[in-house]
mmCIF file with all atom_site columns, C-alpha atoms in Angstrom:
data_model
loop_
_atom_site.group_PDB
_atom_site.id
_atom_site.type_symbol
_atom_site.label_atom_id
_atom_site.label_alt_id
_atom_site.label_comp_id
_atom_site.label_asym_id
_atom_site.label_entity_id
_atom_site.label_seq_id
_atom_site.pdbx_PDB_ins_code
_atom_site.Cartn_x
_atom_site.Cartn_y
_atom_site.Cartn_z
_atom_site.occupancy
_atom_site.B_iso_or_equiv
_atom_site.pdbx_formal_charge
_atom_site.auth_seq_id
_atom_site.auth_comp_id
_atom_site.auth_asym_id
_atom_site.auth_atom_id
_atom_site.pdbx_PDB_model_num
ATOM 1   C CA . MET A 1 1   ? 25.181 -16.460 40.597 1.00 0.00 ? 1   MET A CA 1
ATOM 2   C CA . ARG A 1 2   ? 28.805 -17.486 41.735 1.00 0.00 ? 2   ARG A CA 1
ATOM 3   C CA . LYS A 1 3   ? 29.645 -16.493 45.391 1.00 0.00 ? 3   LYS A CA 1
ATOM 4   C CA . PRO A 1 4   ? 33.132 -15.033 45.857 1.00 0.00 ? 4   PRO A CA 1
ATOM 5   C CA . GLN A 1 5   ? 35.054 -16.574 48.611 1.00 0.00 ? 5   GLN A CA 1
ATOM 6   C CA . LEU A 1 6   ? 36.939 -13.307 49.275 1.00 0.00 ? 6   LEU A CA 1
ATOM 7   C CA . SER A 1 7   ? 35.713 -9.725  48.812 1.00 0.00 ? 7   SER A CA 1
ATOM 8   C CA . ALA A 1 8   ? 36.507 -8.316  45.493 1.00 0.00 ? 8   ALA A CA 1
ATOM 9   C CA . ARG A 1 9   ? 38.939 -5.841  47.218 1.00 0.00 ? 9   ARG A CA 1
ATOM 10  C CA . ASP A 1 10  ? 40.658 -8.640  49.280 1.00 0.00 ? 10  ASP A CA 1
ATOM 11  C CA . ALA A 1 11  ? 40.902 -10.743 46.162 1.00 0.00 ? 11  ALA A CA 1
ATOM 12  C CA . ILE A 1 12  ? 42.433 -8.305  44.269 1.00 0.00 ? 12  ILE A CA 1
ATOM 13  C CA . ALA A 1 13  ? 44.958 -7.168  47.119 1.00 0.00 ? 13  ALA A CA 1
ATOM 14  C CA . LYS A 1 14  ? 46.024 -10.841 47.269 1.00 0.00 ? 14  LYS A CA 1
ATOM 15  C CA . ALA A 1 15  ? 46.604 -11.135 43.498 1.00 0.00 ? 15  ALA A CA 1
ATOM 16  C CA . VAL A 1 16  ? 48.403 -7.847  43.183 1.00 0.00 ? 16  VAL A CA 1
ATOM 17  C CA . THR A 1 17  ? 50.825 -8.902  46.377 1.00 0.00 ? 17  THR A CA 1
ATOM 18  C CA . THR A 1 18  ? 51.336 -12.353 44.999 1.00 0.00 ? 18  THR A CA 1
ATOM 19  C CA . ALA A 1 19  ? 52.198 -11.017 41.666 1.00 0.00 ? 19  ALA A CA 1
ATOM 20  C CA . VAL A 1 20  ? 54.642 -8.317  43.132 1.00 0.00 ? 20  VAL A CA 1
ATOM 21  C CA . ARG A 1 21  ? 56.268 -10.875 45.183 1.00 0.00 ? 21  ARG A CA 1
ATOM 22  C CA . ARG A 1 22  ? 56.543 -13.251 42.385 1.00 0.00 ? 22  ARG A CA 1
ATOM 23  C CA . SER A 1 23  ? 58.099 -10.813 39.857 1.00 0.00 ? 23  SER A CA 1
ATOM 24  C CA . PHE A 1 24  ? 60.660 -9.612  42.561 1.00 0.00 ? 24  PHE A CA 1
ATOM 25  C CA . ALA A 1 25  ? 61.620 -13.304 43.321 1.00 0.00 ? 25  ALA A CA 1
ATOM 26  C CA . GLU A 1 26  ? 61.934 -14.020 39.507 1.00 0.00 ? 26  GLU A CA 1
ATOM 27  C CA . ASP A 1 27  ? 64.196 -10.993 39.026 1.00 0.00 ? 27  ASP A CA 1
ATOM 28  C CA . HIS A 1 28  ? 66.342 -11.917 42.100 1.00 0.00 ? 28  HIS A CA 1
ATOM 29  C CA . GLU A 1 29  ? 66.876 -15.557 40.864 1.00 0.00 ? 29  GLU A CA 1
ATOM 30  C CA . ASP A 1 30  ? 67.132 -14.494 37.155 1.00 0.00 ? 30  ASP A CA 1
ATOM 31  C CA . PHE A 1 31  ? 70.037 -12.296 37.558 1.00 0.00 ? 31  PHE A CA 1
ATOM 32  C CA . GLY A 1 32  ? 71.675 -13.971 40.629 1.00 0.00 ? 32  GLY A CA 1
ATOM 33  C CA . PHE A 1 33  ? 71.571 -11.237 42.771 1.00 0.00 ? 33  PHE A CA 1
ATOM 34  C CA . ALA A 1 34  ? 71.913 -13.370 46.009 1.00 0.00 ? 34  ALA A CA 1
ATOM 35  C CA . HIS A 1 35  ? 75.577 -14.445 44.876 1.00 0.00 ? 35  HIS A CA 1
ATOM 36  C CA . ASP A 1 36  ? 76.393 -11.060 42.679 1.00 0.00 ? 36  ASP A CA 1
ATOM 37  C CA . PRO A 1 37  ? 74.387 -8.264  44.456 1.00 0.00 ? 37  PRO A CA 1
ATOM 38  C CA . LEU A 1 38  ? 74.466 -4.802  42.620 1.00 0.00 ? 38  LEU A CA 1
ATOM 39  C CA . PRO A 1 39  ? 75.236 -1.801  44.609 1.00 0.00 ? 39  PRO A CA 1
ATOM 40  C CA . ALA A 1 40  ? 72.433 0.322   46.330 1.00 0.00 ? 40  ALA A CA 1
ATOM 41  C CA . PRO A 1 41  ? 71.427 3.026   43.947 1.00 0.00 ? 41  PRO A CA 1
ATOM 42  C CA . ALA A 1 42  ? 73.163 6.180   44.202 1.00 0.00 ? 42  ALA A CA 1
ATOM 43  C CA . PHE A 1 43  ? 69.954 8.221   44.867 1.00 0.00 ? 43  PHE A CA 1
ATOM 44  C CA . ARG A 1 44  ? 67.849 6.659   47.467 1.00 0.00 ? 44  ARG A CA 1
ATOM 45  C CA . ALA A 1 45  ? 64.432 8.429   47.901 1.00 0.00 ? 45  ALA A CA 1
ATOM 46  C CA . GLY A 1 46  ? 63.164 6.233   50.901 1.00 0.00 ? 46  GLY A CA 1
ATOM 47  C CA . SER A 1 47  ? 64.666 5.063   53.908 1.00 0.00 ? 47  SER A CA 1
ATOM 48  C CA . GLN A 1 48  ? 63.824 1.333   53.945 1.00 0.00 ? 48  GLN A CA 1
ATOM 49  C CA . VAL A 1 49  ? 67.205 -0.237  53.394 1.00 0.00 ? 49  VAL A CA 1
ATOM 50  C CA . ALA A 1 50  ? 65.616 -3.613  52.115 1.00 0.00 ? 50  ALA A CA 1
ATOM 51  C CA . GLY A 1 51  ? 64.194 -1.559  49.076 1.00 0.00 ? 51  GLY A CA 1
ATOM 52  C CA . HIS A 1 52  ? 67.877 -0.598  47.951 1.00 0.00 ? 52  HIS A CA 1
ATOM 53  C CA . ASP A 1 53  ? 69.224 -4.356  48.757 1.00 0.00 ? 53  ASP A CA 1
ATOM 54  C CA . SER A 1 54  ? 69.538 -6.507  45.755 1.00 0.00 ? 54  SER A CA 1
ATOM 55  C CA . SER A 1 55  ? 70.982 -9.122  47.641 1.00 0.00 ? 55  SER A CA 1
ATOM 56  C CA . ARG A 1 56  ? 67.531 -10.089 48.962 1.00 0.00 ? 56  ARG A CA 1
ATOM 57  C CA . VAL A 1 57  ? 63.884 -9.837  47.938 1.00 0.00 ? 57  VAL A CA 1
ATOM 58  C CA . PRO A 1 58  ? 62.150 -7.418  50.294 1.00 0.00 ? 58  PRO A CA 1
ATOM 59  C CA . VAL A 1 59  ? 59.053 -8.224  52.166 1.00 0.00 ? 59  VAL A CA 1
ATOM 60  C CA . VAL A 1 60  ? 56.043 -6.979  50.261 1.00 0.00 ? 60  VAL A CA 1
ATOM 61  C CA . PRO A 1 61  ? 53.182 -6.083  52.653 1.00 0.00 ? 61  PRO A CA 1
ATOM 62  C CA . GLU A 1 62  ? 49.629 -6.783  51.451 1.00 0.00 ? 62  GLU A CA 1
ATOM 63  C CA . ALA A 1 63  ? 48.515 -4.440  48.828 1.00 0.00 ? 63  ALA A CA 1
ATOM 64  C CA . GLU A 1 64  ? 45.805 -1.742  49.662 1.00 0.00 ? 64  GLU A CA 1
ATOM 65  C CA . VAL A 1 65  ? 43.143 -1.490  46.997 1.00 0.00 ? 65  VAL A CA 1
ATOM 66  C CA . ALA A 1 66  ? 41.291 1.632   46.100 1.00 0.00 ? 66  ALA A CA 1
ATOM 67  C CA . ILE A 1 67  ? 38.373 1.160   43.707 1.00 0.00 ? 67  ILE A CA 1
ATOM 68  C CA . ARG A 1 68  ? 36.161 4.203   42.387 1.00 0.00 ? 68  ARG A CA 1
ATOM 69  C CA . GLN A 1 69  ? 33.514 4.300   39.974 1.00 0.00 ? 69  GLN A CA 1
ATOM 70  C CA . THR A 1 70  ? 33.922 6.557   36.908 1.00 0.00 ? 70  THR A CA 1
ATOM 71  C CA . ASP A 1 71  ? 32.010 7.769   33.893 1.00 0.00 ? 71  ASP A CA 1
ATOM 72  C CA . ASP A 1 72  ? 35.057 7.684   31.855 1.00 0.00 ? 72  ASP A CA 1
ATOM 73  C CA . GLY A 1 73  ? 36.736 4.399   30.657 1.00 0.00 ? 73  GLY A CA 1
ATOM 74  C CA . PRO A 1 74  ? 37.849 1.990   33.056 1.00 0.00 ? 74  PRO A CA 1
ATOM 75  C CA . GLY A 1 75  ? 41.483 2.005   34.199 1.00 0.00 ? 75  GLY A CA 1
ATOM 76  C CA . LEU A 1 76  ? 44.205 1.379   36.690 1.00 0.00 ? 76  LEU A CA 1
ATOM 77  C CA . PHE A 1 77  ? 47.213 3.023   38.358 1.00 0.00 ? 77  PHE A CA 1
ATOM 78  C CA . PHE A 1 78  ? 49.968 0.929   39.983 1.00 0.00 ? 78  PHE A CA 1
ATOM 79  C CA . SER A 1 79  ? 53.326 1.817   40.913 1.00 0.00 ? 79  SER A CA 1
ATOM 80  C CA . TYR A 1 80  ? 55.204 0.549   44.057 1.00 0.00 ? 80  TYR A CA 1
ATOM 81  C CA . LYS A 1 81  ? 58.551 1.310   45.425 1.00 0.00 ? 81  LYS A CA 1
ATOM 82  C CA . ALA A 1 82  ? 59.782 -0.817  48.278 1.00 0.00 ? 82  ALA A CA 1
ATOM 83  C CA . GLU A 1 83  ? 62.174 1.834   49.444 1.00 0.00 ? 83  GLU A CA 1
ATOM 84  C CA . TYR A 1 84  ? 59.151 3.847   51.004 1.00 0.00 ? 84  TYR A CA 1
ATOM 85  C CA . GLY A 1 85  ? 58.277 1.054   53.445 1.00 0.00 ? 85  GLY A CA 1
ATOM 86  C CA . GLN A 1 86  ? 54.496 1.562   52.528 1.00 0.00 ? 86  GLN A CA 1
ATOM 87  C CA . PRO A 1 87  ? 52.172 -1.149  51.210 1.00 0.00 ? 87  PRO A CA 1
ATOM 88  C CA . PRO A 1 88  ? 51.595 -1.188  47.471 1.00 0.00 ? 88  PRO A CA 1
ATOM 89  C CA . LEU A 1 89  ? 48.605 0.635   46.496 1.00 0.00 ? 89  LEU A CA 1
ATOM 90  C CA . TRP A 1 90  ? 46.381 -0.552  43.577 1.00 0.00 ? 90  TRP A CA 1
ATOM 91  C CA . GLN A 1 91  ? 44.022 2.049   42.214 1.00 0.00 ? 91  GLN A CA 1
ATOM 92  C CA . MET A 1 92  ? 41.295 1.151   39.813 1.00 0.00 ? 92  MET A CA 1
ATOM 93  C CA . SER A 1 93  ? 38.525 3.222   37.855 1.00 0.00 ? 93  SER A CA 1
ATOM 94  C CA . VAL A 1 94  ? 35.737 0.993   37.000 1.00 0.00 ? 94  VAL A CA 1
ATOM 95  C CA . ARG A 1 95  ? 32.467 1.486   35.257 1.00 0.00 ? 95  ARG A CA 1
ATOM 96  C CA . HIS A 1 96  ? 29.278 1.739   37.273 1.00 0.00 ? 96  HIS A CA 1
ATOM 97  C CA . HIS A 1 97  ? 28.374 -1.712  36.719 1.00 0.00 ? 97  HIS A CA 1
ATOM 98  C CA . TRP A 1 98  ? 31.430 -3.190  37.773 1.00 0.00 ? 98  TRP A CA 1
ATOM 99  C CA . GLN A 1 99  ? 30.284 -3.972  41.256 1.00 0.00 ? 99  GLN A CA 1
ATOM 100 C CA . SER A 1 100 ? 27.313 -6.017  40.341 1.00 0.00 ? 100 SER A CA 1
ATOM 101 C CA . GLU A 1 101 ? 28.321 -7.572  37.038 1.00 0.00 ? 101 GLU A CA 1
ATOM 102 C CA . VAL A 1 102 ? 31.979 -8.433  38.113 1.00 0.00 ? 102 VAL A CA 1
ATOM 103 C CA . ALA A 1 103 ? 32.657 -8.085  41.851 1.00 0.00 ? 103 ALA A CA 1
ATOM 104 C CA . ASP A 1 104 ? 29.470 -9.529  42.982 1.00 0.00 ? 104 ASP A CA 1
ATOM 105 C CA . ALA A 1 105 ? 29.456 -12.255 40.370 1.00 0.00 ? 105 ALA A CA 1
ATOM 106 C CA . GLY A 1 106 ? 32.951 -13.452 41.600 1.00 0.00 ? 106 GLY A CA 1
ATOM 107 C CA . TRP A 1 107 ? 34.920 -12.342 38.564 1.00 0.00 ? 107 TRP A CA 1
ATOM 108 C CA . ALA A 1 108 ? 36.983 -9.626  40.186 1.00 0.00 ? 108 ALA A CA 1
ATOM 109 C CA . VAL A 1 109 ? 40.203 -12.002 39.757 1.00 0.00 ? 109 VAL A CA 1
ATOM 110 C CA . LEU A 1 110 ? 40.582 -14.562 37.101 1.00 0.00 ? 110 LEU A CA 1
ATOM 111 C CA . ASP A 1 111 ? 43.350 -16.540 36.701 1.00 0.00 ? 111 ASP A CA 1
ATOM 112 C CA . GLY A 1 112 ? 45.328 -14.596 39.249 1.00 0.00 ? 112 GLY A CA 1
ATOM 113 C CA . ARG A 1 113 ? 44.920 -11.320 37.631 1.00 0.00 ? 113 ARG A CA 1
ATOM 114 C CA . PRO A 1 114 ? 42.620 -8.250  38.732 1.00 0.00 ? 114 PRO A CA 1
ATOM 115 C CA . VAL A 1 115 ? 39.626 -7.595  36.384 1.00 0.00 ? 115 VAL A CA 1
ATOM 116 C CA . VAL A 1 116 ? 39.501 -4.049  35.487 1.00 0.00 ? 116 VAL A CA 1
ATOM 117 C CA . ASP A 1 117 ? 36.442 -4.536  32.956 1.00 0.00 ? 117 ASP A CA 1
ATOM 118 C CA . VAL A 1 118 ? 34.691 -7.347  31.058 1.00 0.00 ? 118 VAL A CA 1
ATOM 119 C CA . LEU A 1 119 ? 34.791 -6.561  27.355 1.00 0.00 ? 119 LEU A CA 1
ATOM 120 C CA . GLU A 1 120 ? 32.920 -9.300  26.163 1.00 0.00 ? 120 GLU A CA 1
ATOM 121 C CA . TRP A 1 121 ? 30.834 -12.091 27.766 1.00 0.00 ? 121 TRP A CA 1
ATOM 122 C CA . ASP A 1 122 ? 30.294 -15.929 26.872 1.00 0.00 ? 122 ASP A CA 1
ATOM 123 C CA . GLU A 1 123 ? 26.561 -15.713 26.692 1.00 0.00 ? 123 GLU A CA 1
ATOM 124 C CA . THR A 1 124 ? 26.425 -19.425 25.744 1.00 0.00 ? 124 THR A CA 1
ATOM 125 C CA . ALA A 1 125 ? 27.420 -20.293 29.322 1.00 0.00 ? 125 ALA A CA 1
ATOM 126 C CA . VAL A 1 126 ? 25.072 -20.696 32.220 1.00 0.00 ? 126 VAL A CA 1
ATOM 127 C CA . PRO A 1 127 ? 25.354 -18.387 34.002 1.00 0.00 ? 127 PRO A CA 1
ATOM 128 C CA . ARG A 1 128 ? 27.216 -16.200 31.776 1.00 0.00 ? 128 ARG A CA 1
ATOM 129 C CA . ARG A 1 129 ? 31.074 -15.715 32.203 1.00 0.00 ? 129 ARG A CA 1
ATOM 130 C CA . PRO A 1 130 ? 33.704 -13.528 30.941 1.00 0.00 ? 130 PRO A CA 1
ATOM 131 C CA . ALA A 1 131 ? 35.042 -14.055 27.657 1.00 0.00 ? 131 ALA A CA 1
ATOM 132 C CA . ARG A 1 132 ? 37.329 -11.102 27.099 1.00 0.00 ? 132 ARG A CA 1
ATOM 133 C CA . VAL A 1 133 ? 38.787 -8.750  29.878 1.00 0.00 ? 133 VAL A CA 1
ATOM 134 C CA . LEU A 1 134 ? 40.719 -5.906  30.684 1.00 0.00 ? 134 LEU A CA 1
ATOM 135 C CA . THR A 1 135 ? 43.416 -6.863  33.172 1.00 0.00 ? 135 THR A CA 1
ATOM 136 C CA . ALA A 1 136 ? 46.955 -5.940  34.139 1.00 0.00 ? 136 ALA A CA 1
ATOM 137 C CA . LYS A 1 137 ? 50.288 -7.192  33.595 1.00 0.00 ? 137 LYS A CA 1
ATOM 138 C CA . ILE A 1 138 ? 52.207 -6.538  36.741 1.00 0.00 ? 138 ILE A CA 1
ATOM 139 C CA . TRP A 1 139 ? 56.079 -6.127  36.462 1.00 0.00 ? 139 TRP A CA 1
ATOM 140 C CA . GLY A 1 140 ? 58.709 -6.000  38.908 1.00 0.00 ? 140 GLY A CA 1
ATOM 141 C CA . GLU A 1 141 ? 62.537 -5.698  39.008 1.00 0.00 ? 141 GLU A CA 1
ATOM 142 C CA . TYR A 1 142 ? 65.457 -4.331  40.998 1.00 0.00 ? 142 TYR A CA 1
ATOM 143 C CA . ASP A 1 143 ? 66.486 -0.830  39.438 1.00 0.00 ? 143 ASP A CA 1
ATOM 144 C CA . PRO A 1 144 ? 70.006 -0.213  40.437 1.00 0.00 ? 144 PRO A CA 1
ATOM 145 C CA . SER A 1 145 ? 69.953 3.403   39.086 1.00 0.00 ? 145 SER A CA 1
ATOM 146 C CA . PHE A 1 146 ? 67.198 4.984   41.248 1.00 0.00 ? 146 PHE A CA 1
ATOM 147 C CA . HIS A 1 147 ? 64.627 3.183   43.246 1.00 0.00 ? 147 HIS A CA 1
ATOM 148 C CA . GLY A 1 148 ? 65.882 -0.352  44.023 1.00 0.00 ? 148 GLY A CA 1
ATOM 149 C CA . TRP A 1 149 ? 63.062 -2.841  44.166 1.00 0.00 ? 149 TRP A CA 1
ATOM 150 C CA . ARG A 1 150 ? 60.050 -1.396  42.253 1.00 0.00 ? 150 ARG A CA 1
ATOM 151 C CA . SER A 1 151 ? 56.822 -2.846  40.623 1.00 0.00 ? 151 SER A CA 1
ATOM 152 C CA . TRP A 1 152 ? 54.216 -1.292  38.240 1.00 0.00 ? 152 TRP A CA 1
ATOM 153 C CA . ALA A 1 153 ? 51.368 -2.357  35.924 1.00 0.00 ? 153 ALA A CA 1
ATOM 154 C CA . ASP A 1 154 ? 50.380 -1.984  32.481 1.00 0.00 ? 154 ASP A CA 1
ATOM 155 C CA . THR A 1 155 ? 46.447 -2.617  31.251 1.00 0.00 ? 155 THR A CA 1
ATOM 156 C CA . ILE A 1 156 ? 46.098 -5.410  28.694 1.00 0.00 ? 156 ILE A CA 1
ATOM 157 C CA . THR A 1 157 ? 43.323 -7.212  27.038 1.00 0.00 ? 157 THR A CA 1
ATOM 158 C CA . CYS A 1 158 ? 42.979 -10.969 27.384 1.00 0.00 ? 158 CYS A CA 1
ATOM 159 C CA . ARG A 1 159 ? 40.884 -13.589 26.243 1.00 0.00 ? 159 ARG A CA 1
ATOM 160 C CA . VAL A 1 160 ? 39.444 -16.063 29.033 1.00 0.00 ? 160 VAL A CA 1
ATOM 161 C CA . ASP A 1 161 ? 39.605 -19.571 28.083 1.00 0.00 ? 161 ASP A CA 1
ATOM 162 C CA . TRP A 1 162 ? 37.546 -21.821 30.415 1.00 0.00 ? 162 TRP A CA 1
ATOM 163 C CA . THR A 1 163 ? 39.046 -25.240 30.903 1.00 0.00 ? 163 THR A CA 1
ATOM 164 C CA . ASP A 1 164 ? 36.873 -28.334 31.333 1.00 0.00 ? 164 ASP A CA 1
ATOM 165 C CA . THR A 1 165 ? 36.916 -28.089 35.026 1.00 0.00 ? 165 THR A CA 1
ATOM 166 C CA . GLY A 1 166 ? 35.501 -24.396 34.587 1.00 0.00 ? 166 GLY A CA 1
ATOM 167 C CA . HIS A 1 167 ? 38.870 -22.770 35.845 1.00 0.00 ? 167 HIS A CA 1
ATOM 168 C CA . PRO A 1 168 ? 39.658 -19.705 33.654 1.00 0.00 ? 168 PRO A CA 1
ATOM 169 C CA . VAL A 1 169 ? 42.964 -19.222 31.903 1.00 0.00 ? 169 VAL A CA 1
ATOM 170 C CA . MET A 1 170 ? 43.988 -15.899 30.483 1.00 0.00 ? 170 MET A CA 1
ATOM 171 C CA . THR A 1 171 ? 45.291 -15.873 27.014 1.00 0.00 ? 171 THR A CA 1
ATOM 172 C CA . PRO A 1 172 ? 47.190 -12.589 26.745 1.00 0.00 ? 172 PRO A CA 1
ATOM 173 C CA . PRO A 1 173 ? 47.813 -10.565 23.286 1.00 0.00 ? 173 PRO A CA 1
ATOM 174 C CA . LEU A 1 174 ? 50.347 -11.750 20.863 1.00 0.00 ? 174 LEU A CA 1
ATOM 175 C CA . GLY A 1 175 ? 53.817 -11.146 22.408 1.00 0.00 ? 175 GLY A CA 1
ATOM 176 C CA . GLU A 1 176 ? 52.599 -10.715 26.006 1.00 0.00 ? 176 GLU A CA 1
ATOM 177 C CA . PRO A 1 177 ? 54.174 -12.995 28.262 1.00 0.00 ? 177 PRO A CA 1
ATOM 178 C CA . ARG A 1 178 ? 52.007 -15.531 30.002 1.00 0.00 ? 178 ARG A CA 1
ATOM 179 C CA . SER A 1 179 ? 53.043 -14.849 33.771 1.00 0.00 ? 179 SER A CA 1
ATOM 180 C CA . ASN A 1 180 ? 51.806 -12.036 35.757 1.00 0.00 ? 180 ASN A CA 1
#
């Protein structure tokens, strides 16, 4: 059995925080906000000025992770608005076997993405490893009309391709961008 280097919760928090920071930095760069900032949104719900300032990427604190077991299908909820000054909150509903089969086995994060559920296993590998997973695409942008810097996530299904060195590479569905 693989031994995780971080707890599942810590690994997910790191992956989510990294994805939000990267998406904000990419949006900031792609739209040239450092040289041509947008005005602050007319409506500002929170009091954190950095959340409304497109000229710089706000500091994103380490995400908090809430995981609960469910009898329903697995899923997640994530929406982060920098304007409130709170850390991002990642909420996952997982099946009862997630802790033992996914988290304890070291599969909670693959290729930088949180694993919400393993949908198919590669039984030919010893030990077995995930072959298809329910994971998340984490988006982030500057919203000039309402919230300023914000991020959210959508669940997606990805195949897990394993390199010769044993490192997983997520293959998103057709049309899905590769980056987190």
